[in-house]
Coordinates of C-alpha atoms in Angstrom, one line a residue:
M1 CA 0.0 0.0 0.0
A2 CA 1.4 3.4 -0.9
N3 CA 2.6 5.7 1.9
K4 CA 0.3 8.7 1.6
N5 CA 2.3 10.8 3.9
L6 CA 5.5 10.2 1.8
F7 CA 3.6 11.0 -1.4
R8 CA 2.2 14.2 0.1
S9 CA 5.8 15.2 1.1
L10 CA 7.2 14.5 -2.3
F11 CA 4.2 16.3 -4.0
G12 CA 4.8 19.3 -1.8
A13 CA 8.5 19.4 -2.5
L14 CA 7.8 19.5 -6.2
L15 CA 5.3 22.4 -5.8
G16 CA 7.5 24.8 -3.9
K17 CA 6.4 27.0 -1.0
A18 CA 4.8 30.3 -1.8
P19 CA 7.4 32.8 -0.5
T20 CA 5.4 36.0 -0.2
T21 CA 1.9 37.4 0.2
N22 CA -0.1 39.3 -2.4
E23 CA -1.8 42.7 -2.1
A24 CA -4.9 41.0 -0.7
G25 CA -2.9 39.2 2.0
G26 CA -2.9 35.7 0.5
A27 CA 0.0 33.4 -0.2
A28 CA 1.6 34.1 -3.5
Y29 CA 4.7 33.8 -5.8
V30 CA 6.8 36.7 -6.9
R31 CA 7.4 37.8 -10.4
T32 CA 10.8 38.5 -11.9
N33 CA 11.6 42.0 -13.0
E34 CA 11.0 41.0 -16.6
Q35 CA 7.7 39.3 -15.8
L36 CA 6.6 42.4 -13.9
L37 CA 7.5 44.7 -16.8
A38 CA 5.6 42.4 -19.2
Q39 CA 2.6 42.7 -16.9
F40 CA 2.8 46.5 -16.7
A41 CA 3.3 46.6 -20.5
A42 CA -0.2 45.3 -20.9
T43 CA -2.1 46.6 -17.9
G44 CA -0.1 49.5 -16.4
C45 CA -2.2 52.7 -16.3
L46 CA -0.5 54.0 -13.1
R47 CA -3.8 54.5 -11.3
D48 CA -5.3 53.4 -8.1
T49 CA -6.7 49.8 -8.2
Y50 CA -8.7 47.8 -5.7
Y51 CA -5.7 46.6 -3.7
T52 CA -3.0 49.2 -4.4
D53 CA -2.5 52.8 -5.4
A54 CA -0.8 54.6 -8.2
E55 CA 2.2 55.5 -6.2
K56 CA 3.0 51.9 -5.3
Q57 CA 2.5 50.8 -8.9
L58 CA 4.9 53.5 -9.9
Q59 CA 7.5 52.3 -7.4
Q60 CA 7.1 48.7 -8.6
L61 CA 7.4 49.6 -12.3
T62 CA 10.4 51.9 -11.9
G63 CA 12.0 49.3 -9.6
A64 CA 11.6 46.6 -12.2
A65 CA 12.8 48.9 -15.0
F66 CA 16.0 49.8 -13.1
G67 CA 16.5 46.2 -12.1
A68 CA 16.1 44.6 -15.6
D69 CA 18.5 44.7 -18.5
P70 CA 18.0 48.1 -20.3
V71 CA 17.6 46.3 -23.6
F72 CA 14.6 44.4 -22.2
V73 CA 13.3 47.7 -20.9
A74 CA 13.5 49.2 -24.4
K75 CA 11.8 46.2 -25.9
T76 CA 9.0 46.4 -23.3
A77 CA 8.5 50.1 -24.1
V78 CA 8.1 49.2 -27.8
F79 CA 5.7 46.3 -27.0
A80 CA 3.6 48.3 -24.6
R81 CA 3.1 51.0 -27.3
E82 CA 2.9 49.0 -30.5
Q83 CA 1.0 46.0 -29.4
G84 CA -0.4 46.9 -26.0
L85 CA -1.4 50.3 -27.2
M86 CA -0.6 51.7 -23.8
K87 CA 0.3 55.4 -23.1
D88 CA 1.6 55.9 -19.6
T89 CA 3.8 52.8 -19.1
P90 CA 5.8 53.1 -22.4
A91 CA 6.4 56.8 -21.9
L92 CA 7.7 56.1 -18.3
L93 CA 10.0 53.3 -19.6
C94 CA 11.4 55.8 -22.1
A95 CA 12.0 58.2 -19.3
V96 CA 13.9 55.4 -17.5
L97 CA 16.0 54.9 -20.6
A98 CA 16.7 58.6 -20.7
F99 CA 18.4 58.1 -17.3
R100 CA 20.0 54.7 -18.0
D101 CA 20.9 54.5 -21.7
T102 CA 20.3 57.4 -24.1
A103 CA 21.6 55.4 -27.1
L104 CA 18.9 52.7 -26.6
L105 CA 16.4 55.5 -26.1
A106 CA 17.3 57.0 -29.5
R107 CA 16.7 53.6 -31.1
V108 CA 13.2 53.2 -29.8
F109 CA 12.0 56.8 -29.3
D110 CA 10.2 57.2 -32.6
R111 CA 8.4 53.8 -32.2
V112 CA 7.2 54.6 -28.7
C113 CA 6.6 58.4 -29.0
D114 CA 4.7 58.1 -32.2
N115 CA 2.3 61.0 -31.8
G116 CA 2.0 64.3 -29.9
K117 CA 0.3 62.7 -26.9
M118 CA 3.1 60.2 -26.4
V119 CA 5.8 62.9 -26.8
R120 CA 4.0 65.0 -24.2
N121 CA 3.7 62.0 -21.9
F122 CA 7.4 61.3 -22.2
V123 CA 8.3 64.9 -21.4
Q124 CA 6.0 64.9 -18.5
S125 CA 7.4 61.6 -17.1
V126 CA 11.0 63.0 -17.2
R127 CA 10.1 66.4 -15.8
S128 CA 8.0 64.9 -13.0
G129 CA 11.1 63.6 -11.2
Q130 CA 9.6 60.1 -11.1
I131 CA 12.8 58.5 -12.3
G132 CA 15.2 60.6 -10.2
R133 CA 15.8 63.7 -12.5
K134 CA 13.7 66.7 -13.6
A135 CA 15.8 68.1 -16.4
L136 CA 15.0 66.9 -19.8
G137 CA 18.7 66.6 -20.7
T138 CA 20.6 67.1 -24.0
A139 CA 20.0 63.8 -25.7
P140 CA 16.2 63.7 -24.9
K141 CA 15.9 67.3 -26.1
R142 CA 17.5 66.3 -29.4
L143 CA 15.1 63.4 -29.8
V144 CA 12.1 65.7 -29.3
Q145 CA 13.6 68.2 -31.7
R146 CA 14.0 65.4 -34.2
W147 CA 10.4 64.3 -33.8
L148 CA 9.2 67.9 -34.3
A149 CA 11.3 68.3 -37.4
K150 CA 10.0 65.1 -39.0
C151 CA 6.3 65.9 -38.3
S152 CA 4.1 67.1 -41.1
D153 CA 2.1 70.3 -40.6
A154 CA -1.1 68.2 -40.1
Q155 CA 0.6 66.1 -37.5
L156 CA 1.8 69.1 -35.5
L157 CA -1.6 70.7 -35.7
S158 CA -3.1 67.5 -34.3
A159 CA -0.4 67.4 -31.6
S160 CA -1.4 70.8 -30.4
V161 CA -4.5 69.3 -28.9
G162 CA -3.9 68.6 -25.2
N163 CA -2.2 69.9 -22.1
A164 CA 0.0 69.1 -19.1
P165 CA 2.3 69.7 -20.9
S166 CA 0.9 71.3 -24.1
L167 CA 2.8 71.2 -27.4
A168 CA 3.6 74.9 -26.8
D169 CA 5.2 73.9 -23.5
V170 CA 7.3 71.3 -25.2
V171 CA 8.4 73.7 -27.9
K172 CA 9.5 76.2 -25.2
M173 CA 11.5 73.5 -23.5
V174 CA 13.4 72.1 -26.5
H175 CA 13.8 75.2 -28.7
P176 CA 13.5 73.5 -32.1
K177 CA 15.1 75.3 -35.1
P178 CA 12.5 75.9 -37.8
T179 CA 13.4 74.4 -41.2
D180 CA 11.5 76.9 -43.3
G181 CA 9.2 79.9 -43.1
A182 CA 6.0 77.8 -42.7
R183 CA 7.4 76.0 -39.6
S184 CA 8.7 79.3 -38.2
A185 CA 5.3 80.9 -38.6
F186 CA 3.6 77.8 -37.1
Y187 CA 5.8 77.9 -33.9
G188 CA 5.1 81.6 -33.6
W189 CA 1.3 81.0 -33.9
L190 CA 1.5 78.1 -31.4
L191 CA 3.4 80.2 -28.9
G192 CA 1.2 83.3 -29.4
K193 CA 4.2 85.3 -30.7
T194 CA 4.4 87.6 -33.7
H195 CA 4.6 85.6 -36.9
D196 CA 4.1 85.9 -40.6
A197 CA 0.4 84.9 -41.1
A198 CA 0.9 84.5 -44.8
A199 CA 3.5 81.9 -44.3
L200 CA 1.3 79.7 -42.0
P201 CA 0.5 76.2 -43.3
D202 CA -2.7 76.0 -45.2
A203 CA -4.5 74.0 -42.5
V204 CA -3.8 76.7 -39.9
K205 CA -4.9 79.4 -42.3
K206 CA -8.2 77.6 -42.8
L207 CA -8.6 77.1 -39.1
E208 CA -8.0 80.7 -38.4
A209 CA -10.4 81.8 -41.2
F210 CA -13.1 79.5 -39.8
R211 CA -12.6 80.8 -36.3
A212 CA -12.9 84.4 -37.7
G213 CA -16.1 83.5 -39.6
E214 CA -14.4 84.1 -42.9
L215 CA -14.8 80.4 -44.0
A216 CA -18.1 78.6 -44.0
S217 CA -17.0 75.1 -44.6
V218 CA -15.5 73.1 -41.7
P219 CA -11.7 72.6 -42.2
D220 CA -10.3 69.1 -41.9
V221 CA -8.6 69.6 -38.6
P222 CA -9.1 67.9 -35.1
F223 CA -12.6 69.0 -34.1
Q224 CA -11.3 70.0 -30.6
L225 CA -9.7 73.0 -32.3
L226 CA -13.1 74.1 -33.7
T227 CA -15.2 74.2 -30.6
S228 CA -14.1 77.7 -29.6
K229 CA -16.6 78.8 -32.2
D230 CA -20.3 78.2 -31.9
L231 CA -21.0 75.3 -34.3
G232 CA -24.3 74.6 -36.0
R233 CA -25.8 71.2 -36.9
E234 CA -24.3 71.3 -40.4
H235 CA -20.9 71.9 -38.9
W236 CA -21.2 68.8 -36.7
I237 CA -22.5 66.7 -39.6
A238 CA -19.4 67.7 -41.5
I239 CA -17.2 66.8 -38.5
A240 CA -18.9 63.4 -38.2
K241 CA -18.3 62.6 -41.9
N242 CA -14.6 63.6 -41.7
A243 CA -13.9 61.8 -38.5
S244 CA -11.9 58.6 -38.0
W245 CA -13.5 55.5 -36.7
N246 CA -12.3 56.1 -33.1
T247 CA -13.3 59.7 -33.1
V248 CA -16.8 58.7 -34.3
R249 CA -17.0 56.0 -31.6
M250 CA -15.9 58.3 -28.8
N251 CA -18.2 61.2 -29.8
L252 CA -21.6 59.6 -30.5
N253 CA -23.2 61.3 -27.6
T254 CA -21.8 64.7 -28.7
F255 CA -23.1 64.1 -32.2
H256 CA -26.5 63.2 -30.8
R257 CA -26.7 66.3 -28.7
H258 CA -25.9 68.5 -31.7
G259 CA -28.5 66.9 -34.0
V260 CA -26.3 64.9 -36.3
F261 CA -28.6 61.9 -36.1
D262 CA -31.6 64.0 -37.1
D263 CA -30.1 63.9 -40.6
R264 CA -30.8 60.5 -42.2
K265 CA -27.8 60.5 -44.5
A266 CA -25.4 61.5 -41.7
T267 CA -26.8 58.7 -39.5
E268 CA -26.3 56.2 -42.4
H269 CA -22.7 57.4 -42.8
V270 CA -22.0 56.9 -39.1
V271 CA -23.6 53.4 -39.1
A272 CA -21.5 52.4 -42.1
T273 CA -18.3 53.8 -40.4
L274 CA -19.0 51.8 -37.2
R275 CA -19.5 48.6 -39.2
D276 CA -16.4 49.0 -41.4
R277 CA -14.2 46.0 -40.6
A278 CA -11.1 47.6 -42.0
A279 CA -11.7 50.8 -40.1
I280 CA -12.2 48.9 -36.9
Q281 CA -8.8 47.2 -37.3
R282 CA -7.2 50.5 -38.2
G283 CA -8.8 52.1 -35.1
H284 CA -7.2 49.6 -32.8
A285 CA -10.1 49.8 -30.4
F286 CA -10.0 47.3 -27.6
P287 CA -13.1 45.2 -27.2
Y288 CA -13.7 46.7 -23.8
Q289 CA -13.6 50.2 -25.2
I290 CA -16.5 49.4 -27.6
M291 CA -18.3 48.0 -24.5
T292 CA -17.6 51.3 -22.7
T293 CA -19.2 53.2 -25.6
L294 CA -22.3 51.0 -25.5
K295 CA -22.6 51.5 -21.7
H296 CA -22.2 55.3 -22.2
L297 CA -24.8 55.8 -25.0
E298 CA -27.4 58.4 -24.1
D299 CA -31.2 57.8 -24.5
G300 CA -32.5 58.8 -27.8
I301 CA -29.6 57.6 -29.9
P302 CA -31.0 55.7 -32.9
R303 CA -31.2 51.9 -32.6
E304 CA -29.2 51.4 -35.8
I305 CA -26.2 53.2 -34.1
R306 CA -26.5 50.7 -31.1
A307 CA -26.8 47.8 -33.5
A308 CA -23.7 48.9 -35.4
L309 CA -21.7 49.1 -32.2
H310 CA -22.8 45.6 -31.3
D311 CA -21.6 44.4 -34.7
A312 CA -18.3 46.3 -34.1
L313 CA -17.9 44.5 -30.8
E314 CA -18.4 41.1 -32.5
T315 CA -15.9 42.1 -35.1
S316 CA -13.3 43.2 -32.5
V317 CA -13.3 39.7 -30.9
D318 CA -13.2 37.6 -34.0
R319 CA -9.5 37.1 -33.6
V320 CA -10.1 34.7 -30.7
P321 CA -8.7 31.4 -31.9
H322 CA -10.2 28.0 -31.9
L323 CA -8.6 26.0 -29.1
P324 CA -8.3 22.2 -29.8
G325 CA -9.7 19.8 -27.2
K326 CA -11.6 20.5 -24.0
V327 CA -11.5 24.1 -22.7
Y328 CA -12.5 25.4 -19.3
V329 CA -12.8 29.2 -18.7
A330 CA -12.7 30.3 -15.1
V331 CA -14.2 33.8 -14.7
D332 CA -13.5 35.7 -11.5
V333 CA -16.7 37.4 -10.3
S334 CA -15.3 38.4 -6.8
G335 CA -15.7 41.7 -5.2
S336 CA -12.4 43.2 -6.3
M337 CA -13.4 42.6 -9.9
Q338 CA -15.9 45.4 -9.5
S339 CA -13.1 47.9 -9.7
P340 CA -12.5 49.9 -12.9
V341 CA -10.3 48.0 -15.3
T342 CA -8.0 50.9 -16.0
G343 CA -7.9 52.1 -12.3
N344 CA -9.4 55.1 -10.6
A345 CA -8.5 58.6 -11.7
R346 CA -10.3 61.8 -10.9
G347 CA -12.6 62.7 -13.8
T348 CA -11.5 59.9 -16.1
T349 CA -12.5 56.7 -14.3
S350 CA -13.8 54.1 -16.7
V351 CA -17.3 52.7 -16.2
V352 CA -16.0 49.3 -17.4
K353 CA -15.0 47.1 -14.5
C354 CA -12.5 44.2 -14.4
L355 CA -15.5 41.9 -14.3
D356 CA -16.9 43.4 -17.5
V357 CA -13.7 42.6 -19.3
A358 CA -13.4 39.2 -17.8
A359 CA -16.9 38.4 -18.8
L360 CA -16.3 39.8 -22.3
F361 CA -13.2 37.7 -22.8
A362 CA -15.0 34.6 -21.6
A363 CA -18.0 35.2 -23.8
A364 CA -15.6 35.8 -26.8
I365 CA -13.8 32.5 -26.2
L366 CA -17.1 30.7 -25.9
R367 CA -18.2 32.1 -29.3
Q368 CA -15.2 30.7 -31.1
N369 CA -15.1 27.5 -28.9
P370 CA -18.8 26.5 -28.5
K371 CA -18.0 23.4 -26.4
A372 CA -16.0 25.4 -23.9
E373 CA -17.3 25.4 -20.3
L374 CA -17.6 28.8 -18.5
I375 CA -17.1 28.5 -14.8
P376 CA -17.6 31.7 -12.8
F377 CA -16.2 31.8 -9.3
H378 CA -15.4 33.9 -6.2
D379 CA -14.7 32.0 -3.0
R380 CA -16.8 29.2 -4.5
V381 CA -18.0 28.2 -8.0
V382 CA -21.2 30.0 -9.1
P383 CA -23.7 28.0 -11.2
F384 CA -24.0 29.4 -14.8
A385 CA -25.5 28.1 -18.0
A386 CA -23.8 29.6 -21.0
K387 CA -25.3 29.7 -24.5
A388 CA -22.6 29.8 -27.2
K389 CA -24.9 31.3 -29.8
D390 CA -25.8 34.3 -27.7
P391 CA -24.2 37.7 -28.7
V392 CA -21.0 38.4 -26.9
F393 CA -22.4 41.4 -25.1
K394 CA -25.4 39.4 -23.8
T395 CA -23.3 36.6 -22.3
A396 CA -20.9 39.2 -20.8
A397 CA -23.8 41.1 -19.2
R398 CA -25.2 37.9 -17.7
L399 CA -21.8 37.0 -16.2
A400 CA -21.2 40.5 -14.9
A401 CA -24.6 40.3 -13.1
L402 CA -23.7 37.3 -11.0
P403 CA -23.3 37.6 -7.2
S404 CA -19.8 38.3 -5.9
G405 CA -17.8 37.2 -2.8
G406 CA -14.2 36.6 -1.7
T407 CA -11.5 35.3 -4.1
D408 CA -10.3 31.7 -4.2
C409 CA -8.6 30.9 -7.5
S410 CA -8.2 27.3 -6.5
T411 CA -11.9 26.6 -6.3
V412 CA -12.5 25.9 -10.1
L413 CA -9.5 23.5 -10.4
A414 CA -10.7 21.8 -7.1
L415 CA -14.1 21.3 -8.7
L416 CA -12.6 19.8 -11.9
N417 CA -10.4 17.5 -9.8
E418 CA -13.5 16.3 -7.8
R419 CA -15.1 15.5 -11.1
G420 CA -12.1 13.7 -12.4
A421 CA -12.4 16.1 -15.4
R422 CA -10.3 15.7 -18.5
G423 CA -9.2 18.9 -20.3
D424 CA -6.6 20.5 -22.5
F425 CA -6.9 24.2 -21.6
V426 CA -7.9 25.9 -18.3
I427 CA -8.1 29.7 -18.8
Y428 CA -8.4 32.0 -15.9
V429 CA -9.6 35.6 -16.3
S430 CA -8.9 37.4 -13.0
D431 CA -7.1 40.1 -11.1
N432 CA -5.2 37.2 -9.6
Q433 CA -5.7 38.4 -6.0
S434 CA -6.7 35.2 -4.2
W435 CA -6.9 35.5 -0.5
C436 CA -9.2 32.6 0.5
G437 CA -7.8 29.1 0.6
T438 CA -4.4 30.2 -0.7
R439 CA -2.4 27.6 1.3
G440 CA -2.2 24.2 -0.2
V441 CA 0.2 21.3 0.2
A442 CA 3.5 22.1 2.0
G443 CA 3.0 25.8 1.8
A444 CA 2.3 26.0 -1.9
T445 CA -0.7 28.0 -3.0
G446 CA -4.0 26.3 -3.3
M447 CA -4.2 27.1 -7.0
L448 CA -0.8 25.5 -7.8
T449 CA -1.6 22.5 -5.6
E450 CA -4.9 21.9 -7.5
W451 CA -3.2 22.5 -10.9
R452 CA -0.6 19.8 -10.2
R453 CA -3.4 17.4 -9.2
F454 CA -5.2 18.2 -12.4
K455 CA -2.0 17.5 -14.4
V456 CA -1.8 14.0 -13.0
Q457 CA -4.7 13.0 -15.4
N458 CA -4.1 15.7 -18.0
R459 CA -0.4 15.7 -18.6
E460 CA -0.5 17.9 -21.7
A461 CA -2.9 20.4 -20.3
K462 CA -2.0 24.1 -20.3
L463 CA -3.0 26.7 -17.7
V464 CA -3.4 30.2 -19.1
C465 CA -3.9 33.1 -16.6
I466 CA -5.2 36.3 -18.1
D467 CA -4.2 38.9 -15.4
L468 CA -6.3 42.1 -15.7
Q469 CA -4.4 44.2 -13.1
P470 CA -0.7 45.1 -12.7
Y471 CA 0.0 43.3 -9.5
A472 CA 3.5 42.0 -8.6
T473 CA 2.5 38.4 -7.6
V474 CA 0.8 35.3 -9.0
Q475 CA -1.0 32.3 -7.7
A476 CA 0.8 29.8 -10.0
P477 CA 4.3 30.7 -11.2
E478 CA 5.3 30.6 -14.8
G479 CA 6.4 27.2 -16.2
D480 CA 6.3 24.9 -19.2
D481 CA 2.6 24.5 -18.6
V482 CA 1.6 27.8 -17.0
I483 CA 1.3 31.0 -19.0
H484 CA 0.6 34.4 -17.5
V485 CA -0.6 37.0 -20.0
G486 CA -1.5 40.5 -18.8
G487 CA -3.9 42.9 -20.4
F488 CA -7.3 43.8 -21.8
S489 CA -6.4 44.3 -25.5
D490 CA -6.9 41.8 -28.3
Q491 CA -3.2 40.9 -27.9
V492 CA -4.5 38.4 -25.3
F493 CA -6.2 36.5 -28.1
E494 CA -2.9 36.4 -30.0
V495 CA -1.2 34.8 -27.1
L496 CA -4.0 32.2 -26.9
R497 CA -3.4 31.5 -30.6
A498 CA 0.3 31.0 -30.0
V499 CA -0.5 28.6 -27.1
A500 CA -3.0 26.7 -29.3
E501 CA -0.5 26.4 -32.1
G502 CA 2.2 25.0 -29.8
G503 CA 4.2 28.2 -29.5
L504 CA 4.7 27.6 -25.8
A505 CA 7.8 29.0 -24.1
A506 CA 8.4 28.6 -20.4
D507 CA 7.8 32.3 -20.1
L508 CA 5.8 33.1 -23.2
W509 CA 4.8 36.8 -22.5
V510 CA 8.4 37.7 -21.7
D511 CA 9.6 35.6 -24.6
R512 CA 7.4 37.6 -27.0
I513 CA 8.8 40.8 -25.8
D514 CA 12.4 39.6 -25.9
K515 CA 12.0 38.7 -29.6
I516 CA 11.3 42.4 -30.5
A517 CA 14.1 43.9 -32.5
V518 CA 15.4 47.2 -31.3

């Protein structure tokens, strides 16, 4: 007869004791500097979350950035911007490079600071003193000067929208040398100084003429530059027809309040824009951002606008791969998942919660994998009957309406083990802040203990943990069969595709970043 105590000891030794506690107070495993940077690259908004605040996140991010190899920091900055489509984290990582390695910064600057907003974020990050200096420095100034010189007139005009710092503030800091009369006039106009109005770029001339009432037609410039003038309905219709997909999505309520949808042709144009698959892809809208728009729509907006947004949401998740074999999706519906997915910030807190995103991802996986089993949980499993043919938004709304409780990430795996379940993929969508039942065998976490038990009968199974918040610990450490992927963009789906196709590295998220050429 087998010695159960001996087996238990050996099993515990293989697991490894959890050496720390997480932000919720439960047992947990620490991330390496590279793993933490990868997590922040996909989720780091540097705002207050349920269990921590922006200041602590800033300390963790800068600590990891100064502790990691600067080449990996540069690659993470590029990944965070180009694939994660983040704004704050890549700018801060560039600020760290301005302190650590200006040659590396020069190699990635244009890829990360690819528009006026990102340049302003970079300047603000350096000047804030968050990385130990407040002066911009000679090399960073030259990079900003180079960026200004390469910009077209239209790009600079677009970059002039926004503050803290404004583009005018940036120009004052770096003192760019105008390359011609038009650029000299533009800088003078931007700074409110004497300039040659006749030499201004055509777009600025048209903007000034429109503001002065000398031009009836709406110039093709960012509409934020036009609102100093009282705009009529025809002006707003013209703005809606000229706008990009993202601008249309973000301003549907504004268009509604200004009567755009009273015009049938304008409404049809907006509907066609929202449904344009190519425009959706160019717009790089995260699925949760379309959900945000749906949640924010005001009463009275035409039904066809809402229907077009629902279609856009379905399109935005059609990159979810088919996963071979049996798939289980564990959806965290605990209390902490009620917090905003991008953190709390005065005046700009998102109405979309971590739970909304978790539910949206789970519903999207179900649509592409109709035999997948969705298992909601908090400190216990919550009964739920999913319908694969339901629209993604409907399934997500049903999941988000479930009752909440504490967090025990081991409970789903424990249920599967009780069933003697067979499976190929177990996907968790969570903030990963387990605090109930976190101690398993020999000091390991409960989740890792249950995962190893699941692996006894399912040797080829993969555990994919989609972590929605930028915390520094995990319940199951990275390994050949455990993948952590941070984020709420459709890049998560690309990682799922890589896992499904066998592209599994021991540290896949870090490995993807490390392969970026800089």
